[in-house]
XYZ file of C-alpha atoms in Angstrom:
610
model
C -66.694 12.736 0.400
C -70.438 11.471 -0.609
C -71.534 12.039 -4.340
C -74.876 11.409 -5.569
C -75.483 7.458 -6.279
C -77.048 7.769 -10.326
C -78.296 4.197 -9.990
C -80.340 4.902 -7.093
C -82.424 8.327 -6.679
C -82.053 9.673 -3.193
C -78.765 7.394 -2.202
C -75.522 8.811 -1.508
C -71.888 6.109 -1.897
C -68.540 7.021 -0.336
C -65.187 5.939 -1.009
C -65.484 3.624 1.636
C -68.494 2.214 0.479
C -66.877 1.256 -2.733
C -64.299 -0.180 -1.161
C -66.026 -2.399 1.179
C -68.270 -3.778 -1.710
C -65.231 -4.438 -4.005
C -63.423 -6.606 -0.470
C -66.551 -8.082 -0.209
C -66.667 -9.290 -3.687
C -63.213 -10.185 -4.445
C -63.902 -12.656 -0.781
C -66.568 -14.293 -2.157
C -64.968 -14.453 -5.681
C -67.252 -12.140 -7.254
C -64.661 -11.060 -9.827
C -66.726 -9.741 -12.021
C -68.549 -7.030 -9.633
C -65.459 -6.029 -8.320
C -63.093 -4.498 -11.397
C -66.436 -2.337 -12.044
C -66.944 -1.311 -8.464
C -62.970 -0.102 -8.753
C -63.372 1.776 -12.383
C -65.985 3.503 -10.470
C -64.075 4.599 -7.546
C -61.546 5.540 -9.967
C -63.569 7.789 -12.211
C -65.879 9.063 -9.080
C -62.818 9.777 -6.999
C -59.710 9.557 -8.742
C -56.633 6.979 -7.986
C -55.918 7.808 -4.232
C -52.129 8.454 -3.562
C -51.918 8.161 0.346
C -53.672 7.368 3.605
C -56.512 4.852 3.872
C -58.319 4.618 0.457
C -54.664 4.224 -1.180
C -53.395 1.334 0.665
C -57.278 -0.590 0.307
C -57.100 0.220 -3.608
C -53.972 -0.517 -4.269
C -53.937 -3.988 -2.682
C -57.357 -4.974 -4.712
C -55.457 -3.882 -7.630
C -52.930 -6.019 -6.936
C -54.883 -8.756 -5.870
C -56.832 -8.488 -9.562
C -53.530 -8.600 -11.214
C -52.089 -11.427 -9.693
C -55.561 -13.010 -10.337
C -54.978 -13.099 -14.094
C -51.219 -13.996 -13.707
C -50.195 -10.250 -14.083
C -47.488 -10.549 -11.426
C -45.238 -8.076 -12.639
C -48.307 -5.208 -11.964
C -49.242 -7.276 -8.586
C -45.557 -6.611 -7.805
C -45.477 -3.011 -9.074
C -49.294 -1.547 -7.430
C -49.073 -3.676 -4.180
C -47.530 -1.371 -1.101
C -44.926 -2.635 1.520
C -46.190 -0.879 4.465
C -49.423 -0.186 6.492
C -50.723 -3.182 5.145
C -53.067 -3.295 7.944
C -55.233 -0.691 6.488
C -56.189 -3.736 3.845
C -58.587 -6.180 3.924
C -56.727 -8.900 5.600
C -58.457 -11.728 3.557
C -57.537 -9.792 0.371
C -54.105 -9.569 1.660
C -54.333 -13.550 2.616
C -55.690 -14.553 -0.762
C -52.408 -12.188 -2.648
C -50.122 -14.078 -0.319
C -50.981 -17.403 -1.242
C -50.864 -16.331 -4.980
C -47.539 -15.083 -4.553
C -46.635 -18.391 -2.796
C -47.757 -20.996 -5.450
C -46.501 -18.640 -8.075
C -42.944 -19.219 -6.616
C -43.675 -22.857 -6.172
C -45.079 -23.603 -9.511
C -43.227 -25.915 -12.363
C -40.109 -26.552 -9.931
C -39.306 -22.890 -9.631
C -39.493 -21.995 -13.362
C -41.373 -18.853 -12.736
C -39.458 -17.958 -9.713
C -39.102 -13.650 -10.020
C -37.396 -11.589 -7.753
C -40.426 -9.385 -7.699
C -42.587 -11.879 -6.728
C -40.617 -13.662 -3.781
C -40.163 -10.186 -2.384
C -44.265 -10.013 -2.963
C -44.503 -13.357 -0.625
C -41.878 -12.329 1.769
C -43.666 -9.171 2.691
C -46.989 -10.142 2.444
C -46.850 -13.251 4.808
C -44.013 -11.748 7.265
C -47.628 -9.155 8.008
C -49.601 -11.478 7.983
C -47.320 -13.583 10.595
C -46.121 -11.209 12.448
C -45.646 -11.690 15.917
C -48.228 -8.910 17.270
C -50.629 -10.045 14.366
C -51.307 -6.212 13.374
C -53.596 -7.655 10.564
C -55.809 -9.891 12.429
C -54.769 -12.717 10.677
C -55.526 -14.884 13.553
C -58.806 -13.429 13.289
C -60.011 -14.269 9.995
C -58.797 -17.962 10.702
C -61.299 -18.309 13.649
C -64.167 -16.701 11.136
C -63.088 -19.443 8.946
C -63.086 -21.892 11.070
C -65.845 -20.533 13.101
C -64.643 -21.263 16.458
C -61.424 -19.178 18.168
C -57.518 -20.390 17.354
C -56.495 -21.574 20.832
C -53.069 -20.021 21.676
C -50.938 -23.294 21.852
C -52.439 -24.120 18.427
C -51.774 -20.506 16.773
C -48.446 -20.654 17.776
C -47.477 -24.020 16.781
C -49.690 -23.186 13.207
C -47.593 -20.054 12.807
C -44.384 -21.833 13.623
C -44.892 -24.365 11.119
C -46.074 -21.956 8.127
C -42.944 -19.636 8.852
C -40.568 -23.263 8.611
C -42.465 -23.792 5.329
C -41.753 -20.711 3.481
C -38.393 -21.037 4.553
C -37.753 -23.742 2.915
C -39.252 -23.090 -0.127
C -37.490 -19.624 -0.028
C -33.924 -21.586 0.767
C -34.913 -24.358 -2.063
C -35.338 -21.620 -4.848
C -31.766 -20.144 -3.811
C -30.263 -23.613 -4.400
C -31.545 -23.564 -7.565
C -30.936 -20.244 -8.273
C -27.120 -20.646 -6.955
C -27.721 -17.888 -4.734
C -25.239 -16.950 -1.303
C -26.428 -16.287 1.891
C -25.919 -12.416 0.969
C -28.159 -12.428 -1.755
C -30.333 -15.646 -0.514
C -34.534 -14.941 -0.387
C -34.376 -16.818 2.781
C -32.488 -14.499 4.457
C -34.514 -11.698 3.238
C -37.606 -14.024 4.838
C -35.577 -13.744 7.932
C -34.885 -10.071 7.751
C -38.369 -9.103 6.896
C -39.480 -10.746 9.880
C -37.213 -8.663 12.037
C -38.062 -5.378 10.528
C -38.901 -3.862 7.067
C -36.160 -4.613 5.109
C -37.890 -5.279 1.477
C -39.330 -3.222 -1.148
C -40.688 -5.406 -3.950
C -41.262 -2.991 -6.550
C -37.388 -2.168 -6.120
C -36.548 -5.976 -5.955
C -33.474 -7.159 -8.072
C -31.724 -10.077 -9.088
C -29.172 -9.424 -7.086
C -30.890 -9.624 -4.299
C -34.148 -8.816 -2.439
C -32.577 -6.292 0.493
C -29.167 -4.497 0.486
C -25.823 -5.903 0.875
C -25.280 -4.497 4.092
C -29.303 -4.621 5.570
C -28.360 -8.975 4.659
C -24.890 -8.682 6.761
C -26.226 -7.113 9.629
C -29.227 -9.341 9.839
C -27.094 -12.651 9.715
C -24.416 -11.613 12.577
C -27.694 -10.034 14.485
C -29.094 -13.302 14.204
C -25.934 -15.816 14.873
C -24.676 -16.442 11.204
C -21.693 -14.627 10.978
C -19.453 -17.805 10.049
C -22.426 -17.922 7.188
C -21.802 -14.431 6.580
C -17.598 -14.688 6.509
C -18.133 -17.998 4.416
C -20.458 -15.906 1.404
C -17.895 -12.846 1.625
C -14.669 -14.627 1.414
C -16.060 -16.412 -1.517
C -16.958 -13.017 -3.181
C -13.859 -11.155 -2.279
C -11.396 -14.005 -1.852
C -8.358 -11.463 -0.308
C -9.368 -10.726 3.145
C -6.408 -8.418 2.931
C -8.414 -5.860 0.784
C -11.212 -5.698 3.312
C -10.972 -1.813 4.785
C -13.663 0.505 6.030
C -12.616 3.034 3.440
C -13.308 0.759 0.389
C -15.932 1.437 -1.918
C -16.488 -2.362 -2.441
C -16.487 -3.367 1.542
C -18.249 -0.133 2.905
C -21.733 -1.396 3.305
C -20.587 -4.354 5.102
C -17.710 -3.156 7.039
C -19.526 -3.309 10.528
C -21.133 -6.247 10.023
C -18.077 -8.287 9.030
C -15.846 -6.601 11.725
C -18.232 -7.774 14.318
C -18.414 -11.205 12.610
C -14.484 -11.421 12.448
C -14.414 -10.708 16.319
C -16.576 -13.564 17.302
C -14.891 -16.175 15.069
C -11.624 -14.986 16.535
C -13.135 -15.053 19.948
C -14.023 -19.109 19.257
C -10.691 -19.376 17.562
C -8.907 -18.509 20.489
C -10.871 -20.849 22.902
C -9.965 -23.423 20.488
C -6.554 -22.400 20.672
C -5.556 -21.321 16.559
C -3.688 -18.619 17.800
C -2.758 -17.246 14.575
C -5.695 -17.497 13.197
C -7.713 -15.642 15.852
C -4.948 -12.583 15.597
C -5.546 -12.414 11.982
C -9.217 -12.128 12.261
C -8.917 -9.727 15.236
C -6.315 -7.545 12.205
C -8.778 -7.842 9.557
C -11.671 -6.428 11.938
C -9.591 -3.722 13.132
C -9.087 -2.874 9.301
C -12.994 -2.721 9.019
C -13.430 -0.910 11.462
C -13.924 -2.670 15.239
C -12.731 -0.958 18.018
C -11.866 -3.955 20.437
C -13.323 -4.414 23.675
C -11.811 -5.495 26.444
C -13.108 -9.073 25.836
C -11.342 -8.995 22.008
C -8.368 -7.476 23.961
C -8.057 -9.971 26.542
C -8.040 -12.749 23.593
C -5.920 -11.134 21.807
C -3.138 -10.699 24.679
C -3.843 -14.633 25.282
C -3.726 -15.555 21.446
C -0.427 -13.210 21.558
C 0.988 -15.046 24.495
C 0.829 -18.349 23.133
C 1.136 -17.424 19.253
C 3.764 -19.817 17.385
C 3.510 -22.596 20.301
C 1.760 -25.922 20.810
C -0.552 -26.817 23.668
C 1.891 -29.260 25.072
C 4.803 -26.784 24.490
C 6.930 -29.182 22.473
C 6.285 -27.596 18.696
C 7.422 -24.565 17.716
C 7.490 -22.346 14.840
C 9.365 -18.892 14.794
C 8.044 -17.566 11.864
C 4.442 -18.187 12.878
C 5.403 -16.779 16.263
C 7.278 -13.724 14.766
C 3.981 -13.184 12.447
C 1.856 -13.400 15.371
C 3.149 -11.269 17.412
C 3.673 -8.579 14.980
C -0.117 -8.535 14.734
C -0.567 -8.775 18.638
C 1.563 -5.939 18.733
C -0.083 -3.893 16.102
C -3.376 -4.701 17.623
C -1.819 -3.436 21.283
C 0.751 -1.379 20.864
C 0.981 0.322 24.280
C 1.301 -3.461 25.757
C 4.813 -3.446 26.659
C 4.733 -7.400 27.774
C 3.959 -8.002 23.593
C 6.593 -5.839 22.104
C 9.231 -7.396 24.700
C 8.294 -10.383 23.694
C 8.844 -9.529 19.753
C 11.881 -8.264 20.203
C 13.262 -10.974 21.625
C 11.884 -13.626 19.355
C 13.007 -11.120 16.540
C 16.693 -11.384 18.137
C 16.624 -14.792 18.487
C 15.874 -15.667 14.849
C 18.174 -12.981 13.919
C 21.203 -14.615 15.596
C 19.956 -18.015 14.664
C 20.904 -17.171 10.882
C 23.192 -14.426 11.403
C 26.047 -16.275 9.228
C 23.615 -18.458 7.039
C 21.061 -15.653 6.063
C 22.693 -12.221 6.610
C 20.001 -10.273 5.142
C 17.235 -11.995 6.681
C 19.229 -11.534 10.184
C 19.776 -7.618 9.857
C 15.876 -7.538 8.934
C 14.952 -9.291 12.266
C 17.911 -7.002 14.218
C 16.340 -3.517 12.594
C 12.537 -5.165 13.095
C 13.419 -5.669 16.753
C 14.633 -2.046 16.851
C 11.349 -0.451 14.676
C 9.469 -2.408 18.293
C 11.912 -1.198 20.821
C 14.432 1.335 19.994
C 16.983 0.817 23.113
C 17.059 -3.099 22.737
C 20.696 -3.414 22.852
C 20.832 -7.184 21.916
C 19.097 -5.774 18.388
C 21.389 -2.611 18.083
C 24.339 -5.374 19.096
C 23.417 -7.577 16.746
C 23.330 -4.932 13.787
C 26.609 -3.416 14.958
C 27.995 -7.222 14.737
C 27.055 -6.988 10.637
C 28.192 -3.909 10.243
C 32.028 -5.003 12.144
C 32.309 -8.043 9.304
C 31.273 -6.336 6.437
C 33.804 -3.131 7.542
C 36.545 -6.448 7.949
C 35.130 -8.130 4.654
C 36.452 -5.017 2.936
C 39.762 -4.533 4.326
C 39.607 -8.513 3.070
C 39.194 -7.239 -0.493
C 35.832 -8.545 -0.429
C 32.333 -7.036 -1.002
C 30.230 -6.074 1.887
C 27.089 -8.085 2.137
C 25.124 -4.910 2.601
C 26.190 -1.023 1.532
C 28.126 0.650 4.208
C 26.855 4.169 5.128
C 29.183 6.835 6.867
C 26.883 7.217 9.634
C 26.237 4.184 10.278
C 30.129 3.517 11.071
C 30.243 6.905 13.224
C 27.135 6.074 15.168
C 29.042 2.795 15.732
C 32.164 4.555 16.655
C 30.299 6.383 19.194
C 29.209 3.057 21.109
C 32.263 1.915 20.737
C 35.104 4.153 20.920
C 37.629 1.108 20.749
C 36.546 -0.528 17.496
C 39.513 -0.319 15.218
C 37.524 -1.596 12.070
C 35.391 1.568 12.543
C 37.933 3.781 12.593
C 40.446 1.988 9.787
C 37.097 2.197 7.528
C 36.663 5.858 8.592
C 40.173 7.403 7.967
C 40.241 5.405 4.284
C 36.897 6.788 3.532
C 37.800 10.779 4.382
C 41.086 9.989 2.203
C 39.286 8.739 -0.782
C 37.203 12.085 -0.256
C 40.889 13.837 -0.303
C 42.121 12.433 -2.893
C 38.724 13.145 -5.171
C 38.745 16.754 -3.954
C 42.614 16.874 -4.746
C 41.930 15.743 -8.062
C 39.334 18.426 -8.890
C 41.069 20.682 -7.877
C 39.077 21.787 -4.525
C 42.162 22.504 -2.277
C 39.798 23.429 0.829
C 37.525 20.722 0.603
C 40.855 18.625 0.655
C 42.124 19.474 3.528
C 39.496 19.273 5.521
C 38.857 15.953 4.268
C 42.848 15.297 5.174
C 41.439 16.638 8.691
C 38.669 14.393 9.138
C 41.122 11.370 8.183
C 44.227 12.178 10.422
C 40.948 12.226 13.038
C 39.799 8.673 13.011
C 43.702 7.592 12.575
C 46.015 5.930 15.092
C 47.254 8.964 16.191
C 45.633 11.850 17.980
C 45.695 15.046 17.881
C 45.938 18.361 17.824
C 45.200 18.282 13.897
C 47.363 21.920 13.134
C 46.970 23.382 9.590
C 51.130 22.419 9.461
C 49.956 18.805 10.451
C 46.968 18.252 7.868
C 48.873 19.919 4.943
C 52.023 17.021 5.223
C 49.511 14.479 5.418
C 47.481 15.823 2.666
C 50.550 15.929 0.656
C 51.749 12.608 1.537
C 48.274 11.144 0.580
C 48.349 12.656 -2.867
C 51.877 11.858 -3.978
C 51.622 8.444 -2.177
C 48.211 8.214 -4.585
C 49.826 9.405 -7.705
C 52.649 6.979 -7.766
C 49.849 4.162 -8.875
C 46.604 5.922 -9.529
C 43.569 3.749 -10.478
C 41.696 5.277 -13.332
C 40.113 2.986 -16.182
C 42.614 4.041 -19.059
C 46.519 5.341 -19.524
C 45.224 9.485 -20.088
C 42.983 9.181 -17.385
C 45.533 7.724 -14.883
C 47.852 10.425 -15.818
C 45.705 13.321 -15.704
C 44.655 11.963 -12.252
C 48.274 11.843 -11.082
C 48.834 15.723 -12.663
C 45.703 16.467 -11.046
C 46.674 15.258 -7.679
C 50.707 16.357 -7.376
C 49.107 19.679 -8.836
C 47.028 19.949 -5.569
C 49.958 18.608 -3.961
C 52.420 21.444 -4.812
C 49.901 24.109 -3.868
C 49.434 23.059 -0.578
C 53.207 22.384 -0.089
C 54.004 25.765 -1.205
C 57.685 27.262 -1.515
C 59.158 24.310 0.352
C 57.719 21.407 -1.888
C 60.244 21.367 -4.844
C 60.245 17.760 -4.924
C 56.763 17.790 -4.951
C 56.986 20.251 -8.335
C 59.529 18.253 -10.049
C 56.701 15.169 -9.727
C 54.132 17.305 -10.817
C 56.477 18.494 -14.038
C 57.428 14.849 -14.836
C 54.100 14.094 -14.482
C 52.359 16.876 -16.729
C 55.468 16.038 -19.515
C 54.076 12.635 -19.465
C 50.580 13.670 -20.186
C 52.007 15.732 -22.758
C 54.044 13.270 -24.809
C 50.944 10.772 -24.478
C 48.621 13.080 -26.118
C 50.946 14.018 -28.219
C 50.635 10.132 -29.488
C 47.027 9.496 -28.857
C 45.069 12.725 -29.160
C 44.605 15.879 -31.472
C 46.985 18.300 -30.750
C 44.703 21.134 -29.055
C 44.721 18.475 -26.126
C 48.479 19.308 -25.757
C 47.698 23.256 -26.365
C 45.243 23.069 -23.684
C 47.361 21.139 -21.172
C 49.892 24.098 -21.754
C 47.398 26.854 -21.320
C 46.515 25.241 -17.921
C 50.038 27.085 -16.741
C 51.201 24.027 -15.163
C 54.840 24.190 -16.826
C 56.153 27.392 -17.943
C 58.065 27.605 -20.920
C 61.978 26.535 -20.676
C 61.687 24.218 -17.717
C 61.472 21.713 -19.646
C 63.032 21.226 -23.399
C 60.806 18.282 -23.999
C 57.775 19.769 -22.768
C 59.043 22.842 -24.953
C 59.116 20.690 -27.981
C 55.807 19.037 -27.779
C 53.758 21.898 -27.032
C 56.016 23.897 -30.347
C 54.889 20.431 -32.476
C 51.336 20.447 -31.444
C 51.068 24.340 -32.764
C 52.577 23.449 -35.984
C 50.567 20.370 -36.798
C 47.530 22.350 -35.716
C 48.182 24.848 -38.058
C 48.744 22.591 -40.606
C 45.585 21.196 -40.026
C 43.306 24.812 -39.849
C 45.510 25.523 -43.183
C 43.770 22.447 -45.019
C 40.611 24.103 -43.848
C 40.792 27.138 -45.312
C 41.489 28.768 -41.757
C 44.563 31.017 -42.845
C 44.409 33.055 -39.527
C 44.061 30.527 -37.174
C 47.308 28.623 -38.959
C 48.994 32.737 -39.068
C 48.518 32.458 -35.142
C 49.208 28.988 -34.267
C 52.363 29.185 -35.853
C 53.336 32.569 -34.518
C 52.725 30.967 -30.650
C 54.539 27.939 -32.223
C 58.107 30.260 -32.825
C 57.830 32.311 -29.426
C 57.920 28.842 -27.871
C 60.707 27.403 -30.188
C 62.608 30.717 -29.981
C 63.162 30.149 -25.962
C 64.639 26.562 -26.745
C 68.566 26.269 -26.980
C 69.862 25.485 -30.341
C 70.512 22.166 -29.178
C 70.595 19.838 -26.127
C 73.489 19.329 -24.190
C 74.478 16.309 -23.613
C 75.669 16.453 -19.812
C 73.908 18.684 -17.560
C 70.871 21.542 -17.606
C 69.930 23.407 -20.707
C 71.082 27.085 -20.157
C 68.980 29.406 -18.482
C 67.274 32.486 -20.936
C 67.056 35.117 -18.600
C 64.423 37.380 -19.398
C 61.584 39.296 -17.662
C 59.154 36.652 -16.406
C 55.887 38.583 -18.035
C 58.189 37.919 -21.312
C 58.116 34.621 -21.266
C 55.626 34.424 -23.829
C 53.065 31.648 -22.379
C 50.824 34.386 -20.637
C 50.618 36.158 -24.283
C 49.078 32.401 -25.623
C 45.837 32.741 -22.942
């Protein structure tokens, strides 16, 4: 674009032109010509926002900024590309600004903004391929050419110096390699890795743009060493984590070469925990990490001359071996066998810690029969501990015994603990009054018994009825009512499933429900006798005691609904109360049965009381 030039008829000024006399000016410290030379490029053109004018303005701006000790402007106006477009001695004179800035008063004034400034600023200007002739205004300083050898050695010695006053200010600054301006020096130089106007004090690049650059560049122990002491649980580190994310590659990679020295330095353990934590993050091992980690899996637990040994490092070592290679067959052998061995080392002075190795061993290979042998040994003493009157170290599960009557058909603690569990079922179905589910518990016990079969309904029903009235002779129940109404409960059972033919089997259940009566009678409100009658386990006139009880408990009940104002209740009670007293004799006899009433047995009189 050309506009007319007011302060000289006839002459035309471009952008460029502006632009070259306000370069030319600031170089020759004209400072004074060249903030007027920009207002008028301003006003004549407006602020450029891209391409070449942009790039040329904005670094002048910046340059005049930092000038005046503005560096938060120089920071903000100053781009961090195509910085080649600039004047390079503009560019030069911002760089060294930037530089003593950082430098001044032992680091006082030491902004984030500003070292990012410097960083980018002389990482152009030293760039390998030189793309801002930097090289070249030196020789038109100097007026003669920069020999190579002495360009090189120049430029290795002013990259060394910024280095070090970059890795000063972090010391002073406490800053880790993550967040260290040095390695954001370092990264820059690589590629474009800082923005200064979005600089921080957190750091000058991005968490993971500062990991990748140190393993690129050989400092991954640096790298593990900074982490660690940010995230001190290396067990939390997972690609999937919002907080390890950004640096899940780099660390992975980083973990894999410290495990790959660990292992040629022979820390076993070590290396296979480094190799877990980078699988975790992410790696996918190559068949170098896999080759170290068979070796580090190999040897895991043992010392170089053979002579040490720990289990439990070699137990924890493999595990990870394994999970880093589970299709190797060679490492899970090898677990399970160390897991047996442990496991019968302590199998009688840590019980539980010896079943954990025996069902580890199994989780790595299911048909190890030393594991499955060793497990089946527990599970033989604890069924014996019991039979002892002792408490199993561990709970014993039904299957669990079958499974191990299956391997071994001969194992009479199996079967002992087998038959006594399907009675207990028997009797606890008996007792509830489940007659089916009885019997063919009664089935399942006369299985696993001494002798065999066939198990005929004739067969299961004597044993059943055995079992109960064997159990009701001395039940086990926490108080006197409950014992009895288990034993009622169970000879009640008992006489169903003995049927016509089990008249002893009644009389015990009679005795035993006349029992139950008399106690409640003693102990409890008399509708707990009414209701043990209306359960129609003892007709009227079998018994003249039973008789009696059930006659008193209607009366005293119906004295009792009386003194609550319940006149119909006590009208009733006491009418059930004289059909049961009018079926008694007049007296007992002293030798012999009570005569028989013979009557019509839907007269007896209890069915009318349901």
């Amino acid at each position: 674009m050309r506009v007319d030039d007011t302060g000289e008829p006839g002459r035309q000024v471009t952008a460029d032109h502006l632009l070259d006399a306000a370069e030319r000016g600031f170089l020759r410290s004209e400072f004074n010509v060249v903030r007027p030379l920009l207002q008028r490029f301003r006003h004549t053109f407006g602020t450029p926002d891209a391409g070449h004018p942009a790039v040329r303005y904005a670094v002048l701006r910046a340059a005049l900024a930092a000038r005046v000790g503005n560096w938060p402007e120089a920071v903000q106006r100053c781009p961090d590309s195509d910085l080649d477009l600039a004047e390079t001695g503009v560019v030069h004179a911002l760089a060294v600004g930037a530089l003593r800035r950082l430098a001044e008063e032992g680091g006082r004034h030491t902004e984030a903004g500003t070292a990012a400034l410097a960083i980018v600023l002389w990482a152009h200007l030293l760039h390998e391929y030189d793309p801002g002739d930097f090289r070249e205004l030196l020789a038109e300083r100097r007026g003669t050419p920069v020999p190579d050898e002495l360009w090189q050695e120049a430029r290795r010695q002013l990259v060394g110096r910024i280095g070090q006053l970059l890795q000063a200010l972090d010391i002073r600054g406490g800053r880790d390699v993550l967040a260290a301006w040095e390695t954001a020096w370092q990264a820059e130089r690589a590629r474009p890795a800082v923005v200064p106007s979005a600089a921080g004090p957190d750091g000058l690049i991005r968490l993971g743009s500062a990991a990748r650059h140190l393993v690129d560049h050989g400092h991954g122990h640096a790298l593990l060493g900074a982490y660690t002491a940010r995230h001190p649980d290396p067990a939390a580190w997972t690609a999937d984590s919002p907080d390890h994310r950004a640096c899940a590659e780099a660390l992975g990679r980083a973990l894999a070469e410290q495990a790959l020295a660990r292992v040629q330095a022979g820390e076993w353990s070590e290396a296979l925990a480094d190799f877990g934590t980078a699988t975790r993050l992410g790696r996918a091992l190559d068949d170098e990490d896999r080759a170290a980690v068979l070796r580090a899996g190999r040897n895991v637990g043992r010392s170089r001359t053979g002579r040490d040994y720990s289990s439990v490092a070699r137990i924890h070592g493999l595990d990870l071996a394994h999970a880093l290679l589970p299709e190797n067959g060679s490492l899970a052998a090898a677990l399970s066998a160390e897991l047996v061995r442990q496991g019968r080392k302590v199998f009688d002075s840590d019980p539980r810690q010896s079943r954990n190795r025996f069902a580890q061993a199994l989780a790595v290979s299911p048909r190890d029969r030393d594991a499955r042998a060793g497990l089946d040994d527990h599970l033989r003493a604890d069924l014996c501990r019991t039979f002892d009157g002792e408490r199993p170290r561990e709970r014993i599960r039904v299957g669990a015994v079958q499974e191990l009557l299956r391997r071994d058909p001969d194992c009479a603690p199996a079967r002992r603990w087998l038959g006594e569990h399907h009675a207990g079922r028997a009797v606890a179905a008996a007792s509830a009054g489940r007659t089916a589910a009885a019997r063919s518990a009664a089935r399942d016990m006369l299985r696993y018994g001494e002798d065999g079969g066939p198990y005929g309904v004739e067969r299961v029903d004597r044993a059943l009825v055995e079992l109960l009235t064997h159990t009701a002779r001395s039940p086990e129940a926490g108080n006197a009512r409950a014992a009895l109404e288990l034993r009622v409960g169970l000879l009640s059972t008992a006489a169903d499933v003995a049927g016509p033919a089990g008249d002893d089997v009644r009389k015990q259940r009679e005795a035993a429900v006349l029992d139950l009566a008399e106690h409640l009678e003693a102990t409890a409100p008399p509708s707990d006798v009414i209701e043990l009658f209306l359960r129609d386990l003892m007709r009227t006139g079998v018994s003249a005691r039973f008789d009696r009880t059930v006659e008193a408990a209607y009366l005293r009940r119906a004295d009792l609904r009386e003194e609550e104002g319940d006149l119909g209740g006590a009208r009733r009670d006491r009418a059930c109360a004289e059909r049961i007293g009018s079926q008694l004799p007049d007296q007992g006899l002293l030798f012999g049965p009570p005569p028989q009433l013979h009557r019509p047995h839907d007269d007896s009189g209890q069915e009318a009381l349901f």
